[in-house]
Coordinates of C-alpha atoms in Angstrom, one line a residue:
X1 CA -77.4 -57.4 -38.5
X2 CA -76.7 -55.9 -35.4
X3 CA -75.4 -57.2 -32.0
X4 CA -78.3 -59.8 -30.2
X5 CA -76.4 -59.9 -27.5
X6 CA -78.1 -59.1 -23.4
X7 CA -76.2 -56.2 -21.8
X8 CA -74.8 -57.3 -18.9
X9 CA -76.0 -56.8 -15.6
X10 CA -75.4 -53.3 -13.9
X11 CA -74.6 -51.9 -17.4
X12 CA -77.8 -50.0 -17.0
X13 CA -76.0 -47.6 -13.8
X14 CA -75.2 -44.4 -14.8
X15 CA -71.7 -44.2 -16.7
X16 CA -69.7 -40.8 -16.1
X17 CA -68.4 -39.4 -18.8
X18 CA -66.3 -40.9 -21.4
X19 CA -64.3 -39.4 -23.9
X20 CA -63.3 -41.8 -27.5
X21 CA -59.6 -42.5 -27.6
X22 CA -59.9 -40.1 -31.1
X23 CA -61.4 -37.1 -28.9
X24 CA -58.4 -38.2 -25.9
X25 CA -56.3 -36.9 -28.2
X26 CA -57.3 -34.6 -30.1
X27 CA -58.6 -32.3 -26.5
X28 CA -54.9 -33.8 -25.0
X29 CA -52.8 -31.3 -27.8
X30 CA -55.5 -28.6 -27.6
X31 CA -54.6 -28.7 -24.5
X32 CA -50.8 -28.3 -25.7
X33 CA -52.1 -25.7 -27.9
X34 CA -53.7 -23.6 -25.5
X35 CA -50.1 -21.3 -24.9
X36 CA -48.8 -21.7 -27.5
X37 CA -52.2 -19.2 -28.4
X38 CA -52.7 -17.4 -25.5
X39 CA -49.1 -16.4 -26.6
X40 CA -50.5 -14.0 -29.3
X41 CA -50.2 -10.8 -29.4
X42 CA -47.8 -10.5 -26.3
X43 CA -44.8 -8.3 -27.5
X44 CA -41.2 -9.2 -26.5
X45 CA -37.9 -9.3 -26.8
X46 CA -37.5 -10.2 -30.5
X47 CA -36.2 -14.0 -30.8
X48 CA -35.5 -16.4 -33.2
X49 CA -36.1 -19.4 -35.0
X50 CA -34.5 -21.5 -32.4
X51 CA -35.3 -19.5 -30.2
X52 CA -38.7 -19.3 -30.3
X53 CA -38.9 -23.2 -30.5
X54 CA -37.2 -23.0 -26.2
X55 CA -39.9 -21.3 -26.1
X56 CA -42.3 -24.1 -26.9
X57 CA -40.9 -27.3 -25.8
X58 CA -40.6 -25.8 -22.0
X59 CA -44.6 -24.4 -22.6
X60 CA -45.8 -27.6 -24.5
X61 CA -44.3 -29.8 -22.3
X62 CA -45.4 -27.6 -18.9
X63 CA -49.0 -28.3 -20.2
X64 CA -47.8 -32.6 -20.4
X65 CA -46.7 -32.7 -17.1
X66 CA -49.5 -31.9 -16.1
X67 CA -51.7 -33.8 -17.2
X68 CA -49.9 -37.2 -16.3
X69 CA -51.8 -36.3 -12.6
X70 CA -54.6 -37.5 -15.2
X71 CA -53.4 -40.5 -17.0
X72 CA -53.0 -42.7 -14.0
X73 CA -55.9 -44.6 -14.3
X74 CA -57.5 -43.1 -11.2
X75 CA -60.1 -41.3 -13.0
X76 CA -63.2 -43.3 -14.6
X77 CA -63.6 -40.1 -17.3
X78 CA -60.2 -40.6 -18.9
X79 CA -59.3 -44.3 -18.0
X80 CA -62.9 -46.1 -18.9
X81 CA -63.0 -45.8 -22.5
X82 CA -59.5 -46.4 -22.9
X83 CA -58.8 -49.0 -21.0
X84 CA -55.7 -49.2 -18.1
X85 CA -53.6 -50.8 -20.0
X86 CA -54.3 -48.0 -22.8
X87 CA -54.0 -45.0 -20.8
X88 CA -50.7 -46.4 -18.7
X89 CA -49.3 -46.8 -22.0
X90 CA -50.0 -44.2 -22.9
X91 CA -48.3 -42.9 -19.8
X92 CA -45.4 -44.2 -20.4
X93 CA -44.9 -42.9 -23.4
X94 CA -45.9 -39.3 -22.4
X95 CA -43.2 -39.4 -20.4
X96 CA -40.4 -40.0 -22.4
X97 CA -41.2 -36.9 -24.9
X98 CA -41.8 -34.6 -21.8
X99 CA -38.3 -35.6 -20.5
X100 CA -37.2 -34.5 -24.4
X101 CA -39.0 -31.6 -24.9
X102 CA -37.4 -30.5 -21.7
X103 CA -34.2 -31.7 -22.2
X104 CA -34.1 -29.9 -25.5
X105 CA -36.5 -26.2 -24.3
X106 CA -32.2 -24.5 -23.1
X107 CA -30.3 -26.7 -26.1
X108 CA -32.8 -24.5 -28.7
X109 CA -32.2 -21.2 -26.1
X110 CA -28.5 -21.3 -27.3
X111 CA -28.3 -22.9 -30.7
X112 CA -27.6 -20.5 -32.4
X113 CA -25.1 -19.0 -30.3
X114 CA -23.4 -22.3 -30.1
X115 CA -24.0 -21.7 -34.6
X116 CA -21.6 -18.5 -34.5
X117 CA -19.0 -19.3 -31.0
X118 CA -19.1 -23.0 -29.2
X119 CA -17.8 -22.0 -26.2
X120 CA -20.1 -19.1 -26.4
X121 CA -22.7 -21.5 -26.6
X122 CA -21.0 -23.5 -23.7
X123 CA -20.9 -20.6 -21.0
X124 CA -24.3 -19.6 -21.4
X125 CA -26.0 -23.0 -21.3
X126 CA -23.7 -23.2 -18.1
X127 CA -25.1 -20.0 -16.8
X128 CA -29.4 -21.3 -17.5
X129 CA -27.8 -24.9 -15.1
X130 CA -25.9 -22.2 -12.8
X131 CA -27.9 -18.7 -12.5
X132 CA -29.3 -19.1 -8.9
X133 CA -32.5 -16.7 -11.7
X134 CA -33.0 -20.9 -13.3
X135 CA -32.8 -22.6 -10.3
X136 CA -36.4 -23.8 -9.9
X137 CA -35.9 -24.4 -13.9
X138 CA -33.1 -27.2 -12.8
X139 CA -34.6 -28.5 -10.3
X140 CA -38.2 -29.3 -12.6
X141 CA -35.2 -31.2 -14.6
X142 CA -33.4 -33.1 -12.7
X143 CA -37.2 -34.6 -10.8
X144 CA -38.1 -34.7 -14.7
X145 CA -35.2 -36.8 -14.9
X146 CA -34.8 -39.7 -11.3
X147 CA -38.5 -39.7 -11.7
X148 CA -38.5 -41.5 -15.3
X149 CA -34.8 -42.8 -14.2
X150 CA -36.1 -45.1 -11.0
X151 CA -39.6 -46.2 -12.9
X152 CA -37.1 -47.4 -15.8
X153 CA -35.6 -49.7 -12.7
X154 CA -39.1 -49.5 -10.7
X155 CA -38.5 -54.0 -10.2
X156 CA -34.3 -53.4 -9.8
X157 CA -35.0 -50.7 -6.8
X158 CA -34.9 -52.2 -3.3
X159 CA -38.0 -50.1 -2.4
X160 CA -41.5 -51.5 -1.9
X161 CA -44.3 -50.2 -3.9
X162 CA -45.9 -47.8 -1.9
X163 CA -41.9 -46.1 -0.9
X164 CA -41.4 -45.7 -5.1
X165 CA -45.0 -44.8 -6.2
X166 CA -45.0 -41.7 -2.7
X167 CA -41.2 -40.9 -4.2
X168 CA -43.3 -41.3 -8.0
X169 CA -45.9 -38.2 -6.4
X170 CA -43.1 -36.5 -4.6
X171 CA -41.0 -35.5 -7.8
X172 CA -43.9 -35.3 -10.4
X173 CA -45.5 -32.4 -8.0
X174 CA -41.7 -31.0 -7.9
X175 CA -41.5 -31.1 -11.8
X176 CA -45.1 -29.3 -11.7
X177 CA -44.4 -26.8 -9.1
X178 CA -40.9 -26.7 -10.7
X179 CA -41.7 -26.2 -13.1
X180 CA -44.7 -23.2 -13.0
X181 CA -41.8 -20.9 -10.6
X182 CA -39.8 -21.3 -13.6
X183 CA -41.9 -20.3 -16.4
X184 CA -44.1 -17.6 -14.4
X185 CA -40.0 -16.0 -13.2
X186 CA -37.9 -16.4 -16.4
X187 CA -40.5 -17.2 -19.1
X188 CA -40.1 -14.0 -22.0
X189 CA -44.0 -15.1 -23.0
X190 CA -45.3 -15.4 -19.8
X191 CA -44.4 -12.5 -17.4
X192 CA -47.5 -11.3 -17.2
X193 CA -51.2 -11.5 -18.6
X194 CA -52.8 -14.9 -20.2
X195 CA -49.9 -17.0 -20.3
X196 CA -49.3 -15.7 -16.9
X197 CA -52.9 -17.1 -15.9
X198 CA -52.8 -20.1 -17.1
X199 CA -49.6 -21.3 -15.3
X200 CA -51.4 -20.5 -12.1
X201 CA -54.5 -22.7 -13.4
X202 CA -52.7 -25.5 -14.6
X203 CA -50.8 -25.3 -11.4
X204 CA -53.9 -25.6 -9.2
X205 CA -55.3 -27.7 -11.2
X206 CA -52.5 -29.8 -10.0
X207 CA -53.6 -29.2 -6.2
X208 CA -57.2 -29.3 -6.9
X209 CA -56.6 -33.4 -8.3
X210 CA -54.5 -33.7 -5.7
X211 CA -56.4 -33.3 -3.7
X212 CA -59.6 -36.1 -4.9
X213 CA -57.3 -38.1 -5.4
X214 CA -55.1 -37.4 -1.4
X215 CA -57.7 -36.2 0.5
X216 CA -61.6 -37.1 -0.6
X217 CA -60.6 -40.1 -1.4
X218 CA -59.3 -40.6 1.7
X219 CA -62.1 -39.2 3.7
X220 CA -64.6 -41.3 1.4
X221 CA -62.2 -44.4 2.1
X222 CA -63.1 -43.1 6.1
X223 CA -66.7 -43.0 5.7
X224 CA -67.8 -45.3 4.1
X225 CA -65.7 -48.7 4.8
X226 CA -66.9 -52.1 3.5
X227 CA -65.8 -55.5 5.8
X228 CA -63.9 -58.8 5.0
X229 CA -66.2 -61.5 5.9
X230 CA -64.6 -63.9 4.9
X231 CA -61.1 -65.1 3.4
X232 CA -60.7 -68.2 1.1
X233 CA -58.0 -70.5 -0.4
X234 CA -58.3 -71.2 -3.8
X235 CA -55.1 -72.5 -5.3
X236 CA -51.5 -72.5 -3.9
X237 CA -51.0 -68.4 -2.4
X238 CA -54.5 -67.7 -3.9
X239 CA -57.2 -66.6 -2.3
X240 CA -61.3 -65.3 -2.1
X241 CA -62.1 -62.2 0.0
X242 CA -65.1 -62.0 0.3
X243 CA -66.3 -58.2 0.9
X244 CA -69.2 -56.2 1.8
X245 CA -69.8 -52.6 2.4
X246 CA -71.3 -51.8 5.8
X247 CA -73.7 -50.7 7.3
X248 CA -75.1 -47.3 5.0
X249 CA -71.1 -47.5 3.0
X250 CA -73.7 -47.4 -1.3
X251 CA -72.8 -50.5 -3.0
X252 CA -70.9 -48.8 -6.0
X253 CA -72.8 -50.2 -9.4
X254 CA -69.9 -52.0 -11.3
X255 CA -69.9 -54.0 -14.6
X256 CA -68.6 -57.5 -14.7
X257 CA -64.3 -57.7 -14.9
X258 CA -64.1 -54.0 -14.1
X259 CA -61.5 -53.5 -11.3
X260 CA -61.3 -51.1 -8.3
X261 CA -58.9 -49.8 -6.1
X262 CA -58.1 -52.2 -2.6
X263 CA -56.5 -50.6 0.7
X264 CA -57.4 -52.0 4.3
X265 CA -56.3 -51.6 7.6
X266 CA -55.2 -49.0 9.5
X267 CA -53.4 -47.9 6.2
X268 CA -56.9 -46.3 4.3
X269 CA -55.2 -44.0 2.5
X270 CA -55.0 -43.9 -1.3
X271 CA -50.6 -43.8 -1.0
X272 CA -51.4 -47.6 -0.3
X273 CA -54.1 -48.6 -2.9
X274 CA -53.5 -51.4 -5.5
X275 CA -55.9 -52.8 -7.9
X276 CA -57.1 -56.2 -7.9
X277 CA -60.0 -57.3 -10.6
X278 CA -63.3 -57.4 -9.3
X279 CA -63.7 -61.5 -9.6
X280 CA -68.2 -61.5 -9.3
X281 CA -70.9 -60.5 -10.9
X282 CA -72.7 -57.6 -10.5
X283 CA -76.2 -59.4 -9.3
X284 CA -74.6 -60.0 -6.2
X285 CA -74.3 -57.9 -3.4
X286 CA -70.7 -57.8 -2.3
X287 CA -67.9 -57.1 -4.1
X288 CA -65.8 -60.8 -4.4
X289 CA -61.8 -60.3 -5.8
X290 CA -59.3 -63.5 -6.2
X291 CA -55.6 -62.1 -4.8
X292 CA -51.8 -63.7 -5.6
X293 CA -49.8 -63.9 -3.1
X294 CA -46.8 -62.3 -5.6
X295 CA -45.1 -59.1 -3.6
X296 CA -45.0 -56.6 0.0
X297 CA -49.0 -56.4 -0.2
X298 CA -50.0 -59.1 -1.5
X299 CA -48.5 -61.7 1.1
X300 CA -49.8 -61.6 3.9
X301 CA -53.8 -61.2 2.8
X302 CA -54.7 -65.1 3.0
X303 CA -53.9 -63.3 7.3
X304 CA -56.3 -61.2 6.8
X305 CA -59.0 -61.5 9.4
X306 CA -62.7 -61.4 8.8
X307 CA -64.0 -57.9 9.7
X308 CA -60.5 -56.0 8.7
X309 CA -62.4 -52.9 7.7
X310 CA -61.3 -52.2 3.7
X311 CA -61.2 -49.4 1.9
X312 CA -62.9 -49.6 -2.1
X313 CA -62.0 -47.2 -4.4
X314 CA -63.9 -47.6 -7.9
X315 CA -64.7 -49.3 -10.2
X316 CA -62.7 -48.4 -13.5
X317 CA -61.6 -50.1 -16.5
X318 CA -63.5 -51.2 -20.3
X319 CA -63.1 -54.7 -19.7
X320 CA -66.2 -55.8 -19.5
X321 CA -68.7 -57.5 -22.3
X322 CA -71.4 -54.8 -22.1
X323 CA -68.4 -52.1 -23.4
X324 CA -67.8 -54.6 -26.5
X325 CA -70.8 -57.1 -27.7
X326 CA -70.1 -59.8 -28.7
X327 CA -72.5 -62.9 -30.8
X328 CA -69.7 -64.8 -29.3
X329 CA -67.5 -65.1 -26.0
X330 CA -63.9 -66.5 -25.8
X331 CA -62.7 -65.9 -22.7
X332 CA -58.2 -66.2 -22.2
X333 CA -57.0 -66.5 -18.6
X334 CA -53.4 -67.2 -17.5
X335 CA -52.6 -67.7 -13.8
X336 CA -54.1 -65.2 -11.2
X337 CA -55.8 -63.4 -14.9
X338 CA -58.4 -66.2 -14.1
X339 CA -60.1 -62.9 -11.4
X340 CA -62.4 -60.5 -13.8
X341 CA -62.8 -63.7 -16.1
X342 CA -64.3 -65.2 -13.0
X343 CA -66.2 -62.3 -12.9
X344 CA -67.7 -62.4 -16.0
X345 CA -68.6 -66.3 -16.0
X346 CA -70.2 -65.0 -13.3
X347 CA -72.2 -62.3 -14.5
X348 CA -73.0 -65.5 -17.8
X349 CA -74.3 -68.3 -15.2
X350 CA -76.5 -65.4 -13.4
X351 CA -78.3 -63.9 -16.5
X352 CA -78.2 -67.7 -17.7
X353 CA -76.4 -66.0 -21.3
X354 CA -77.7 -67.7 -24.5
X355 CA -74.6 -67.3 -26.4
X356 CA -71.2 -69.4 -26.8
X357 CA -68.7 -69.2 -23.8
X358 CA -65.3 -70.6 -24.7
X359 CA -63.4 -70.6 -22.2
X360 CA -59.8 -71.4 -22.3
X361 CA -57.7 -71.1 -18.5
X362 CA -53.9 -72.3 -18.5
X363 CA -51.4 -72.3 -15.6
X364 CA -48.0 -73.3 -14.3
X365 CA -48.4 -76.3 -12.7
X366 CA -52.2 -78.2 -11.6
X367 CA -51.6 -76.3 -7.9
X368 CA -52.2 -73.2 -9.8
X369 CA -56.2 -73.4 -11.2
X370 CA -58.9 -72.0 -9.0
X371 CA -62.4 -72.3 -9.2
X372 CA -62.6 -75.7 -11.2
X373 CA -65.6 -76.8 -9.6
X374 CA -67.2 -73.7 -10.3
X375 CA -66.3 -73.9 -13.7
X376 CA -67.2 -77.9 -14.0
X377 CA -70.2 -76.1 -12.9
X378 CA -71.6 -73.6 -15.3
X379 CA -71.3 -75.7 -18.7
X380 CA -74.9 -76.2 -16.7
X381 CA -75.7 -73.2 -17.3
X382 CA -74.6 -72.3 -20.3
X383 CA -73.2 -73.1 -23.8
X384 CA -69.1 -73.3 -22.3
X385 CA -66.5 -75.6 -23.1
X386 CA -63.6 -75.2 -21.2
X387 CA -59.7 -75.5 -22.2
X388 CA -57.9 -76.0 -19.5
X389 CA -53.4 -75.9 -19.4
X390 CA -51.0 -76.2 -17.8
X391 CA -47.4 -75.9 -18.5
X392 CA -46.6 -78.9 -16.0
X393 CA -47.9 -82.2 -15.1
X394 CA -48.4 -83.4 -11.6
X395 CA -50.4 -86.2 -10.6
X396 CA -53.6 -86.9 -10.9
X397 CA -54.0 -84.1 -13.9
X398 CA -55.3 -85.1 -17.2
X399 CA -55.8 -81.5 -19.0
X400 CA -53.6 -80.7 -21.9
X401 CA -49.4 -79.4 -21.1
X402 CA -47.7 -76.4 -22.5
X403 CA -49.2 -73.3 -24.0
X404 CA -51.9 -71.7 -25.5
X405 CA -50.7 -72.0 -28.8
X406 CA -52.6 -71.6 -32.2
X407 CA -53.3 -75.0 -33.1
X408 CA -55.1 -75.3 -29.1
X409 CA -56.6 -71.0 -30.4
X410 CA -57.9 -72.9 -33.3
X411 CA -59.5 -75.9 -31.6
X412 CA -61.0 -73.5 -28.9
X413 CA -63.1 -71.5 -31.4
X414 CA -64.3 -74.2 -33.9
X415 CA -67.1 -73.3 -34.9
X416 CA -67.9 -69.8 -34.1
X417 CA -67.9 -66.9 -36.2
X418 CA -64.7 -65.0 -35.8
X419 CA -66.1 -61.7 -37.1
X420 CA -68.9 -62.7 -34.6
X421 CA -67.4 -62.9 -31.5
X422 CA -65.2 -61.0 -28.4
X423 CA -62.4 -61.9 -26.7
X424 CA -61.5 -61.2 -23.1
X425 CA -58.1 -62.0 -22.3
X426 CA -56.0 -62.0 -18.7
X427 CA -52.8 -62.8 -17.6
X428 CA -49.0 -62.1 -17.5
X429 CA -47.5 -60.7 -20.3
X430 CA -45.8 -63.4 -22.7
X431 CA -49.2 -64.8 -23.1
X432 CA -51.7 -61.7 -23.5
X433 CA -48.7 -60.9 -26.9
X434 CA -49.4 -64.6 -27.7
X435 CA -52.8 -65.0 -27.2
X436 CA -53.9 -61.7 -29.2
X437 CA -51.9 -61.6 -31.8
X438 CA -53.3 -66.0 -32.6
X439 CA -56.3 -64.5 -32.7
X440 CA -55.4 -62.3 -35.0
X441 CA -54.1 -65.0 -37.3
X442 CA -57.9 -66.6 -37.0
X443 CA -59.9 -63.9 -37.9
X444 CA -61.0 -62.2 -34.9
X445 CA -61.6 -58.7 -35.7
X446 CA -58.8 -56.3 -33.5
X447 CA -61.0 -54.2 -32.8
X448 CA -63.3 -56.7 -30.7
X449 CA -59.6 -58.6 -29.1
X450 CA -60.0 -57.2 -25.2
X451 CA -56.8 -57.8 -23.2
X452 CA -55.5 -56.6 -19.1
X453 CA -52.0 -57.7 -18.1
X454 CA -50.0 -58.0 -15.1
X455 CA -47.2 -57.8 -15.9
X456 CA -45.4 -55.7 -19.6
X457 CA -43.0 -58.6 -20.3
X458 CA -42.8 -60.0 -23.9
X459 CA -42.4 -58.1 -26.0
X460 CA -45.0 -56.1 -27.7
X461 CA -48.3 -57.7 -28.7
X462 CA -50.0 -56.7 -32.9
X463 CA -52.5 -54.5 -31.0
X464 CA -49.8 -52.6 -29.4
X465 CA -47.4 -51.4 -31.8
X466 CA -50.3 -50.1 -33.8
X467 CA -51.6 -48.3 -30.5
X468 CA -48.1 -47.3 -30.0
X469 CA -47.6 -45.5 -34.0
X470 CA -51.0 -43.7 -32.6
X471 CA -48.8 -42.7 -29.6
X472 CA -46.1 -41.5 -32.2
X473 CA -49.0 -39.4 -34.0
X474 CA -49.7 -37.8 -30.7
X475 CA -46.1 -36.8 -30.4
X476 CA -45.3 -36.3 -33.8
X477 CA -48.1 -33.9 -33.6
X478 CA -46.9 -32.1 -30.6
X479 CA -43.9 -31.5 -32.7
X480 CA -45.7 -29.8 -35.2
X481 CA -46.9 -27.1 -32.5
X482 CA -43.7 -26.5 -32.1
X483 CA -42.4 -26.1 -34.7
X484 CA -45.4 -24.0 -36.4
X485 CA -44.5 -21.6 -33.3
X486 CA -41.0 -21.7 -34.3
X487 CA -42.0 -20.3 -37.9
X488 CA -43.9 -17.8 -36.8
X489 CA -43.4 -14.1 -36.5

């Protein structure tokens, strides 16, 4: 029987073009294949299989590096279909195979020499790394090494987030710029002809992406500002911002559960923005953001003055009911993960949605719960059952203690058909992975469990591991492209 759930308000807006996950994977491999295909018919000195592999590794890695600029969660056509969790996971995994390919690139060239004469092979490798003719390629390699290392150590570095982000951007541009220069000046297949032109096109594409992200979007943040109208304290270090568009600023259509990139005041520049979930229904004018003080940017969020200019870029994401319909709705929130969950709940209330709705909300201590009066009032408008769980007790707390365990989730969805429901989860990594796996054990379909998390601690869920296998398949596809190119004379 087809799903009878009504669409979310605002879901009839014109969505940007989106691709399925399979189509995006195919497009990724096709883009990496282009320079290899363009080499056919080129007259170059005869190379053995290992040297051809080295050339292919360099070309595939350079294309993949350029693609990294559009897998950063800022392009709806890419991240809208996959969701921020998936696209950022791909971004991180792809950085590793790019780095591996770049490291193997010169090694494959010298391997035949090394096998015949190790001393001469070492001498040849040293030349690749020190001779000025190859210097731009070495610069690109070092930039990638530093980029990946600083990404791994980001939480340990004494840098503000914006400093790390700026360094990440500069290192990425150096890697692409050095790689393109190295390809067109030393590449055996790239000196002239269609491959040469392709690298110029790839470099200009990255420039165009930068122009959109840090030029056009910067202009839009100032041409169409929003204004902060009210700041309300909801819980310990948790605030709700009511933001309204200024006169003549268009209000973007969005679906409940999506997120925007927000910055404020004179810092309305994309390098300084941060992602926050929309805690609102499209039925209400403006936007509401629920933000917890947790870092450099958010530390002073409660002291922002009404009237402050706000920059809004978005909406983004697929953490929505119109993208994931079901006959019943299960909402699971941990900590500040209540933000998108409240947006979805408020939208369900605004539409008087007839479906069964189950809400479980977990926090560390009772003082951290937000919006409890509003959640209680929602019971009057919806077929809603609520479960509140605090890890620690406090005076006056009459709710459950502990965590959202397997048994509690079973109680929460009792009477619902697990195969016909959709579950949306938002919270810290350990809570997300635990509840996702528990719902699978309770019979909920994996494609009906949707989550976003605000950290990646707590290991991987079964859904994460399936996703990792898909990413490994893409990596295997890239390796196959290199192998075929190396073996075809």
